[in-house]
Short mmCIF file of C-alpha atoms in Angstrom, two decimals:
data_model
loop_
_atom_site.label_atom_id
_atom_site.label_comp_id
_atom_site.label_asym_id
_atom_site.label_seq_id
_atom_site.Cartn_x
_atom_site.Cartn_y
_atom_site.Cartn_z
CA MET K 1029 -9.65 27.89 1.54
CA PRO K 1030 -10.58 31.65 1.59
CA ARG K 1031 -9.89 33.54 -1.25
CA SER K 1032 -8.13 36.07 0.84
CA ALA K 1033 -5.53 33.27 1.50
CA VAL K 1034 -3.71 34.69 -1.65
CA LYS K 1035 -2.79 37.72 0.22
CA LEU K 1036 -0.15 35.38 1.76
CA THR K 1037 1.83 35.32 -1.44
CA HIS K 1038 0.91 38.29 -3.28
CA PRO K 1039 3.20 40.61 -1.21
CA ARG K 1040 5.89 38.37 -2.05
CA PHE K 1041 6.04 39.87 -5.58
CA VAL K 1042 3.86 43.06 -5.56
CA HIS K 1043 6.89 45.00 -6.01
CA ARG K 1044 7.24 43.21 -9.54
CA PHE K 1045 4.61 45.79 -10.81
CA ASN K 1046 5.08 49.31 -11.30
CA ARG K 1047 1.58 50.48 -11.07
CA SER K 1048 -1.37 49.76 -8.92
CA GLU K 1049 -3.69 48.41 -11.49
CA PRO K 1050 -1.55 45.34 -12.69
CA ARG K 1051 -0.75 44.79 -8.70
CA GLU K 1052 -4.73 44.81 -7.89
CA SER K 1053 -5.29 42.82 -11.29
CA ALA K 1054 -2.80 39.99 -10.29
CA LEU K 1055 -4.55 39.72 -6.99
CA ALA K 1056 -7.94 39.51 -8.34
CA TYR K 1057 -7.10 37.06 -10.84
CA MET K 1058 -5.37 34.77 -8.09
CA ARG K 1059 -8.75 35.13 -6.09
CA GLY K 1060 -10.73 34.09 -8.98
CA LEU K 1061 -8.63 31.22 -9.94
CA ILE K 1062 -9.24 29.61 -6.38
CA ALA K 1063 -13.05 30.68 -6.42
CA PRO K 1064 -15.64 28.14 -6.64
CA LEU K 1065 -16.38 29.05 -10.19
CA GLN K 1066 -17.62 26.55 -12.77
CA ARG K 1067 -15.43 28.07 -15.53
CA LYS K 1068 -12.73 30.31 -14.94
CA ASN K 1069 -12.47 32.30 -18.13
CA GLY K 1070 -11.80 36.05 -18.76
CA TRP K 1071 -15.39 37.11 -18.14
CA THR K 1072 -16.25 35.05 -15.01
CA LEU K 1073 -12.95 36.20 -13.33
CA ALA K 1074 -13.63 39.72 -14.12
CA GLU K 1075 -17.06 39.33 -12.79
CA GLU K 1076 -15.77 37.64 -9.59
CA ALA K 1077 -13.42 40.69 -9.22
CA GLY K 1078 -16.35 43.16 -9.52
CA HIS K 1079 -14.96 44.63 -12.96
CA ASP K 1080 -17.21 45.59 -15.82
CA GLY K 1081 -15.48 43.49 -18.32
CA PRO K 1082 -12.20 41.41 -18.72
CA ASP K 1083 -9.99 44.10 -20.26
CA ARG K 1084 -8.13 44.82 -17.05
CA ILE K 1085 -7.19 41.24 -16.54
CA GLN K 1086 -6.22 40.76 -20.25
CA ARG K 1087 -3.94 43.70 -19.93
CA MET K 1088 -2.32 42.43 -17.06
CA LEU K 1089 -1.75 39.09 -18.88
CA ASN K 1090 -0.81 40.37 -22.27
CA ARG K 1091 0.21 44.00 -22.48
CA ILE K 1092 1.39 45.47 -19.23
CA GLU K 1093 5.12 45.02 -18.73
CA TRP K 1094 5.97 42.54 -15.83
CA ASP K 1095 8.26 39.60 -15.52
CA ALA K 1096 6.86 36.38 -14.90
CA ASP K 1097 10.09 34.59 -14.08
CA GLU K 1098 11.02 37.23 -11.42
CA VAL K 1099 7.65 36.91 -9.92
CA LEU K 1100 8.24 32.86 -9.99
CA ASP K 1101 11.52 33.41 -8.17
CA ASP K 1102 9.43 35.22 -5.50
CA VAL K 1103 7.07 32.32 -5.31
CA ARG K 1104 9.82 29.82 -5.24
CA ARG K 1105 11.42 31.32 -2.18
CA TYR K 1106 7.85 31.66 -0.48
CA VAL K 1107 7.70 27.71 -1.06
CA VAL K 1108 11.20 27.20 0.35
CA ASP K 1109 10.68 29.57 3.42
CA ASN K 1110 7.50 27.80 4.43
CA LEU K 1111 8.04 24.12 3.17
CA GLY K 1112 11.77 23.78 2.54
CA ASP K 1113 13.43 20.61 3.24
CA ARG K 1114 16.90 19.09 2.80
CA GLU K 1115 15.39 15.73 2.04
CA ALA K 1116 13.10 17.09 -0.33
CA VAL K 1117 12.36 15.50 -3.95
CA LEU K 1118 12.30 17.49 -7.13
CA ILE K 1119 10.11 15.93 -9.61
CA VAL K 1120 9.85 16.61 -13.41
CA ASP K 1121 6.83 15.86 -15.43
CA ASP K 1122 4.76 17.31 -18.34
CA THR K 1123 1.31 17.94 -18.74
CA GLY K 1124 -0.98 18.55 -21.86
CA PHE K 1125 -3.73 21.56 -22.34
CA LEU K 1126 -5.94 20.77 -25.01
CA LYS K 1127 -6.69 23.58 -27.33
CA LYS K 1128 -8.66 24.43 -30.39
CA GLY K 1129 -7.16 26.23 -33.50
CA THR K 1130 -3.58 26.78 -34.46
CA ARG K 1131 -2.55 30.22 -33.01
CA SER K 1132 -1.56 29.44 -29.36
CA ALA K 1133 1.88 29.33 -28.80
CA GLY K 1134 3.13 26.09 -29.02
CA VAL K 1135 0.09 24.21 -30.06
CA GLN K 1136 -0.20 21.37 -32.66
CA ARG K 1137 -1.30 17.59 -32.62
CA GLN K 1138 0.73 15.87 -30.28
CA TYR K 1139 0.55 13.13 -27.60
CA SER K 1140 -1.03 14.46 -24.42
CA GLY K 1141 -0.67 12.41 -21.48
CA THR K 1142 -3.54 14.11 -20.04
CA ALA K 1143 -5.88 12.99 -22.74
CA GLY K 1144 -3.98 9.47 -23.35
CA ARG K 1145 -3.81 10.03 -26.83
CA THR K 1146 -2.83 12.64 -29.76
CA GLU K 1147 -4.66 15.70 -29.42
CA ASN K 1148 -4.25 19.36 -30.65
CA SER K 1149 -2.69 20.82 -27.43
CA GLN K 1150 0.06 22.64 -25.66
CA ILE K 1151 2.39 20.74 -23.44
CA GLY K 1152 4.18 22.37 -20.41
CA VAL K 1153 7.21 20.91 -18.55
CA PHE K 1154 6.91 21.50 -14.74
CA LEU K 1155 9.04 21.08 -11.70
CA ALA K 1156 7.56 19.99 -8.50
CA TYR K 1157 8.75 20.27 -4.94
CA ALA K 1158 7.69 17.36 -2.65
CA THR K 1159 8.21 17.38 1.09
CA ALA K 1160 6.65 15.51 4.04
CA ARG K 1161 4.73 18.49 4.72
CA GLY K 1162 3.40 19.29 1.29
CA ARG K 1163 4.09 19.41 -2.56
CA THR K 1164 3.79 22.00 -5.17
CA LEU K 1165 4.89 23.35 -8.61
CA ILE K 1166 8.06 25.62 -8.66
CA ASP K 1167 8.91 25.98 -12.31
CA ARG K 1168 7.31 25.62 -15.71
CA ARG K 1169 8.44 25.80 -19.24
CA LEU K 1170 6.10 25.80 -22.43
CA TYR K 1171 7.35 23.15 -24.79
CA LEU K 1172 7.65 24.37 -28.52
CA PRO K 1173 7.92 21.85 -31.20
CA THR K 1174 9.87 22.34 -34.23
CA SER K 1175 6.75 23.24 -36.17
CA TRP K 1176 6.93 26.47 -34.26
CA THR K 1177 10.75 27.08 -33.79
CA ASP K 1178 11.32 26.59 -37.72
CA ASP K 1179 8.75 29.11 -38.42
CA ARG K 1180 9.86 32.21 -36.94
CA GLU K 1181 7.38 34.45 -38.45
CA ARG K 1182 4.59 32.31 -36.79
CA CYS K 1183 6.57 32.66 -33.44
CA ARG K 1184 6.63 36.34 -33.39
CA ARG K 1185 3.08 36.56 -34.00
CA ALA K 1186 2.62 34.20 -30.83
CA GLY K 1187 5.12 36.72 -28.88
CA ILE K 1188 8.12 34.06 -28.98
CA ASP K 1189 11.45 35.97 -29.20
CA ASP K 1190 13.70 35.29 -32.04
CA SER K 1191 16.18 34.17 -29.32
CA VAL K 1192 13.98 31.26 -27.99
CA ALA K 1193 15.25 28.04 -30.17
CA PHE K 1194 14.04 24.54 -30.05
CA GLU K 1195 14.61 22.79 -26.61
CA THR K 1196 13.66 18.96 -26.11
CA LYS K 1197 11.54 18.21 -22.92
CA VAL K 1198 14.80 16.79 -21.32
CA VAL K 1199 16.67 19.83 -22.13
CA MET K 1200 14.10 21.89 -20.27
CA ALA K 1201 13.92 19.57 -17.44
CA LYS K 1202 17.76 20.21 -17.18
CA ALA K 1203 17.47 23.67 -17.05
CA MET K 1204 14.91 23.74 -14.42
CA VAL K 1205 16.89 21.43 -12.13
CA ARG K 1206 20.00 23.43 -12.78
CA LYS K 1207 18.12 26.72 -11.76
CA ALA K 1208 16.99 24.93 -8.54
CA ILE K 1209 20.68 24.01 -7.72
CA ALA K 1210 21.92 27.44 -8.70
CA ASP K 1211 19.02 29.04 -6.53
CA ARG K 1212 20.14 26.92 -3.68
CA ILE K 1213 16.64 25.30 -3.21
CA PRO K 1214 17.03 22.70 -0.41
CA PHE K 1215 16.57 18.90 -1.73
CA GLN K 1216 18.08 15.80 -1.53
CA TRP K 1217 16.67 13.67 -4.50
CA VAL K 1218 15.60 13.99 -8.32
CA THR K 1219 13.00 11.67 -9.67
CA ALA K 1220 11.36 11.65 -13.24
CA ASP K 1221 9.41 9.17 -15.26
CA ALA K 1222 10.97 7.17 -17.98
CA ALA K 1223 10.58 9.89 -20.77
CA TYR K 1224 12.97 11.96 -18.80
CA GLY K 1225 15.02 9.21 -17.15
CA PHE K 1226 15.86 7.43 -20.15
CA SER K 1227 18.35 10.06 -20.77
CA LYS K 1228 21.86 8.74 -19.83
CA GLY K 1229 23.24 12.29 -20.52
CA TRP K 1230 21.02 13.74 -17.97
CA ARG K 1231 21.73 10.99 -15.49
CA PHE K 1232 25.52 11.54 -15.88
CA GLU K 1233 24.96 15.23 -15.37
CA LEU K 1234 23.16 14.74 -12.34
CA GLU K 1235 25.79 12.50 -10.97
CA GLN K 1236 28.64 15.02 -11.78
CA ALA K 1237 26.88 17.62 -9.71
CA ASP K 1238 26.35 14.86 -6.93
CA VAL K 1239 22.70 14.98 -7.17
CA PHE K 1240 21.14 11.66 -5.86
CA HIS K 1241 18.30 10.53 -8.18
CA VAL K 1242 16.03 7.80 -8.71
CA MET K 1243 14.94 7.95 -12.61
CA ALA K 1244 12.60 5.61 -14.25
CA THR K 1245 13.66 4.17 -17.49
CA THR K 1246 12.76 1.70 -20.29
CA ARG K 1247 13.49 -2.02 -20.40
CA HIS K 1248 15.82 -1.33 -23.25
CA ASP K 1249 18.33 0.84 -21.47
CA THR K 1250 21.46 -0.58 -20.73
CA VAL K 1251 24.20 -0.32 -17.86
CA VAL K 1252 27.62 -1.45 -17.04
CA THR K 1253 28.17 -4.76 -15.13
CA ARG K 1254 31.01 -6.87 -14.15
CA TRP K 1255 29.91 -8.92 -17.26
CA ALA K 1256 29.20 -6.26 -19.78
CA LEU K 1257 29.42 -2.68 -20.83
CA ASP K 1258 26.02 -2.47 -22.21
CA HIS K 1259 23.83 -4.87 -20.25
CA PRO K 1260 19.95 -4.51 -20.62
CA VAL K 1261 18.53 -3.76 -17.57
CA HIS K 1262 15.57 -6.42 -17.96
CA ASP K 1263 18.16 -9.03 -18.20
CA LEU K 1264 19.54 -8.42 -14.73
CA PHE K 1265 16.53 -9.87 -12.77
CA PRO K 1266 15.13 -13.09 -14.22
CA GLY K 1267 17.74 -15.30 -12.16
CA LEU K 1268 17.24 -13.32 -8.95
CA PRO K 1269 16.63 -15.63 -5.92
CA ARG K 1270 13.05 -15.16 -4.73
CA GLN K 1271 14.04 -13.54 -1.23
CA LYS K 1272 15.72 -10.86 -3.21
CA TRP K 1273 12.10 -9.44 -4.14
CA LYS K 1274 10.24 -7.54 -1.34
CA ARG K 1275 6.70 -6.71 -1.61
CA ARG K 1276 6.18 -3.06 -0.45
CA SER K 1277 3.79 0.01 -0.89
CA CYS K 1278 5.26 2.92 -2.73
CA GLY K 1279 2.54 5.17 -1.39
CA GLU K 1280 -1.12 6.04 -1.79
CA GLY K 1281 -2.77 6.16 -5.11
CA ALA K 1282 -6.36 7.02 -6.39
CA HIS K 1283 -7.25 3.47 -5.90
CA GLY K 1284 -5.55 2.84 -2.35
CA ARG K 1285 -2.05 1.66 -1.72
CA ARG K 1286 0.30 0.99 -4.52
CA ILE K 1287 1.91 -2.31 -3.72
CA TYR K 1288 4.48 -4.11 -5.69
CA ASP K 1289 7.26 -6.66 -5.62
CA TRP K 1290 10.66 -4.69 -5.66
CA ALA K 1291 14.43 -5.82 -6.18
CA ARG K 1292 17.69 -4.12 -6.92
CA VAL K 1293 20.72 -5.15 -8.32
CA GLU K 1294 24.08 -3.22 -8.16
CA VAL K 1295 25.88 -1.92 -11.48
CA ARG K 1296 28.77 0.01 -12.48
CA PRO K 1297 31.35 -1.64 -9.97
CA TRP K 1298 34.39 0.36 -11.17
CA HIS K 1299 32.71 3.63 -10.60
CA ARG K 1300 32.00 2.73 -6.87
CA GLU K 1301 33.09 5.04 -4.40
CA ASP K 1302 33.11 4.37 -0.63
CA ARG K 1303 30.17 6.57 -0.01
CA LEU K 1304 28.08 6.03 -3.27
CA ARG K 1305 26.34 3.36 -5.29
CA HIS K 1306 24.71 2.73 -8.59
CA TRP K 1307 21.70 0.60 -8.56
CA VAL K 1308 18.82 -0.55 -11.03
CA ILE K 1309 15.61 -1.26 -9.38
CA ALA K 1310 12.78 -3.36 -10.61
CA ARG K 1311 9.08 -2.99 -9.77
CA ARG K 1312 6.90 -5.94 -10.55
CA SER K 1313 3.29 -6.33 -10.63
CA VAL K 1314 1.80 -8.39 -8.07
CA SER K 1315 -1.13 -9.86 -10.16
CA ARG K 1316 0.70 -9.56 -13.57
CA PRO K 1317 4.36 -10.51 -12.74
CA GLU K 1318 5.39 -10.06 -16.40
CA GLU K 1319 4.68 -6.50 -16.05
CA ILE K 1320 8.08 -5.01 -14.81
CA SER K 1321 9.26 -1.29 -14.70
CA TYR K 1322 12.85 -0.23 -14.04
CA TYR K 1323 14.72 2.72 -12.50
CA ILE K 1324 18.23 3.67 -12.21
CA ALA K 1325 19.52 4.99 -8.93
CA TYR K 1326 22.47 7.21 -7.89
CA CYS K 1327 22.53 7.34 -4.11
CA PRO K 1328 24.59 7.07 -0.87
CA ALA K 1329 26.01 3.46 -0.10
CA ASP K 1330 23.82 3.21 2.70
CA THR K 1331 20.40 3.91 1.23
CA THR K 1332 18.09 0.91 1.87
CA LEU K 1333 15.80 -0.50 -0.80
CA ASP K 1334 12.81 0.99 1.25
CA GLN K 1335 14.08 4.20 0.93
CA LEU K 1336 14.70 4.15 -2.91
CA ILE K 1337 11.00 2.68 -3.24
CA ARG K 1338 9.95 5.85 -1.32
CA ILE K 1339 11.65 8.21 -3.82
CA ALA K 1340 10.43 6.45 -6.88
CA GLY K 1341 7.11 6.52 -5.52
CA SER K 1342 7.24 10.19 -4.49
CA ARG K 1343 7.08 10.80 -8.49
CA TRP K 1344 3.23 10.69 -8.34
CA ALA K 1345 3.22 13.57 -6.07
CA VAL K 1346 3.54 15.64 -9.28
CA GLU K 1347 0.26 14.03 -10.74
CA GLU K 1348 -1.49 15.17 -7.57
CA CYS K 1349 -0.15 18.75 -7.99
CA PHE K 1350 -1.45 18.67 -11.68
CA GLN K 1351 -4.83 17.64 -10.44
CA THR K 1352 -5.09 19.94 -7.51
CA ALA K 1353 -3.69 22.87 -9.57
CA LYS K 1354 -6.38 22.29 -12.47
CA GLN K 1355 -9.31 21.61 -10.10
CA GLU K 1356 -8.79 24.31 -7.60
CA CYS K 1357 -6.30 26.76 -9.11
CA GLY K 1358 -7.41 27.22 -12.65
CA LEU K 1359 -4.07 25.79 -14.18
CA ASP K 1360 -5.88 24.53 -17.08
CA ASP K 1361 -8.47 27.51 -17.35
CA TYR K 1362 -6.77 30.29 -19.53
CA GLN K 1363 -7.43 32.46 -22.44
CA VAL K 1364 -4.21 33.38 -23.57
CA ARG K 1365 -2.62 32.70 -26.90
CA ARG K 1366 0.68 34.39 -26.78
CA TYR K 1367 4.04 32.84 -25.02
CA PRO K 1368 4.33 35.33 -22.51
CA GLY K 1369 0.60 35.35 -21.35
CA TRP K 1370 1.06 31.57 -21.11
CA HIS K 1371 4.00 31.96 -18.70
CA ARG K 1372 1.94 34.56 -16.48
CA HIS K 1373 -0.98 32.46 -16.21
CA MET K 1374 0.80 29.44 -15.19
CA THR K 1375 3.09 31.62 -12.78
CA LEU K 1376 -0.05 33.08 -10.97
CA ALA K 1377 -1.91 29.87 -10.80
CA MET K 1378 1.21 28.18 -9.39
CA ALA K 1379 1.27 30.97 -6.71
CA ALA K 1380 -2.34 30.17 -5.57
CA HIS K 1381 -1.37 26.76 -5.65
CA ALA K 1382 1.61 27.35 -3.44
CA CYS K 1383 -0.34 29.28 -1.14
CA LEU K 1384 -2.87 26.54 -0.47
CA THR K 1385 -0.20 24.09 0.05
CA VAL K 1386 1.43 26.29 2.95
CA LEU K 1387 -1.98 26.94 4.54
CA ARG K 1388 -3.03 23.22 4.32
CA ALA K 1389 0.75 22.28 5.98
CA ARG K 1390 0.09 24.96 8.67
CA GLN K 1391 -3.54 23.55 9.28
CA LEU K 1392 -2.02 20.22 9.70
CA ASP K 1393 0.70 21.30 11.96
CA THR K 1394 -1.92 23.09 14.35
CA GLU K 1395 -4.09 19.84 14.34
CA LYS K 1396 -1.04 17.69 15.11
CA ALA K 1397 -0.28 20.24 17.97
CA GLU K 1398 -3.58 19.78 19.25
CA THR K 1399 -3.82 16.32 19.13
CA ASP K 1400 -0.17 15.20 20.36
CA PRO K 1401 -0.05 14.46 24.03
CA PRO K 1402 1.60 16.92 26.23
CA SER K 1403 5.34 16.43 26.95
CA SER K 1404 5.95 14.89 30.41
CA SER K 1405 8.12 16.87 32.80
CA SER K 1406 10.31 15.35 35.37
#
């Protein structure tokens, strides 16, 4: 993609900067983030922008006044204007950023899914927007462990306001989806992995808001059935007839199509409405049948198992967003330690990713228009 591509999103939020220097620095920063640089640090981005040193970019990230949340609102509107779809899926997930030292906001030794182990890292919680035409990130929050929020002086040194209290990752996820609803982002489904989907409280909140969802959960979760108020989900499927299991693909993965055996069982019979249903879905490995994952679904009564499988499989779109945003937009290439700087970098990297996603969607539209046979006229 050409570096001039970021000019498509830059006009959306240029009015958020009071002076020309930060406006130009933000544009140069985004251009650098999508440039084919081996490393994207302050010096290499400054050199790419033609600056004598990284001071201008560092001022833009750390010292000049501008509101990253307002810029993100503009980026989100750009995404909706170009990719908006009433059947879109909102996907919540977190990703880790490995860091050295103890001064970067939110850093501590904690489990990082990126590394697959406990490492010194920061954790960001993100919201992805996935449609048939493309997927990109539309919200972000930096997770602050209690080792930070219990030490207000340490927080102040990292630019964390005294009003910023500890929040679990699930609470952050709730807030991002609430904002998407309040901002009238068009979507139909919410999905997340078991770290978030296990929360009965969040599932109930989504249900109360009439938000359809397919949430991964653990085998230890319980549901209401005709036989019990706390029926373990893993106990719903052992006696299920073989014909109830359907072998289906839930989409393309890194190693090809992800094919599993799937089944569903209706639950919460006394909460049934004519137009709505609750289901527990099981996803069983074909090669290792003892490996079974579970999902809780709240959806229209006429939703098919194939549709639920598609929503469950769409959760991997956020992993694709993380991968492409890190590889192509420098999402994990930053040298800011302060809390506001983290959110500013993430916002501009997400703006760049959104722009590339929209350009790709337009390119595919053009290619489809060129290859589709002309409509016949009578």
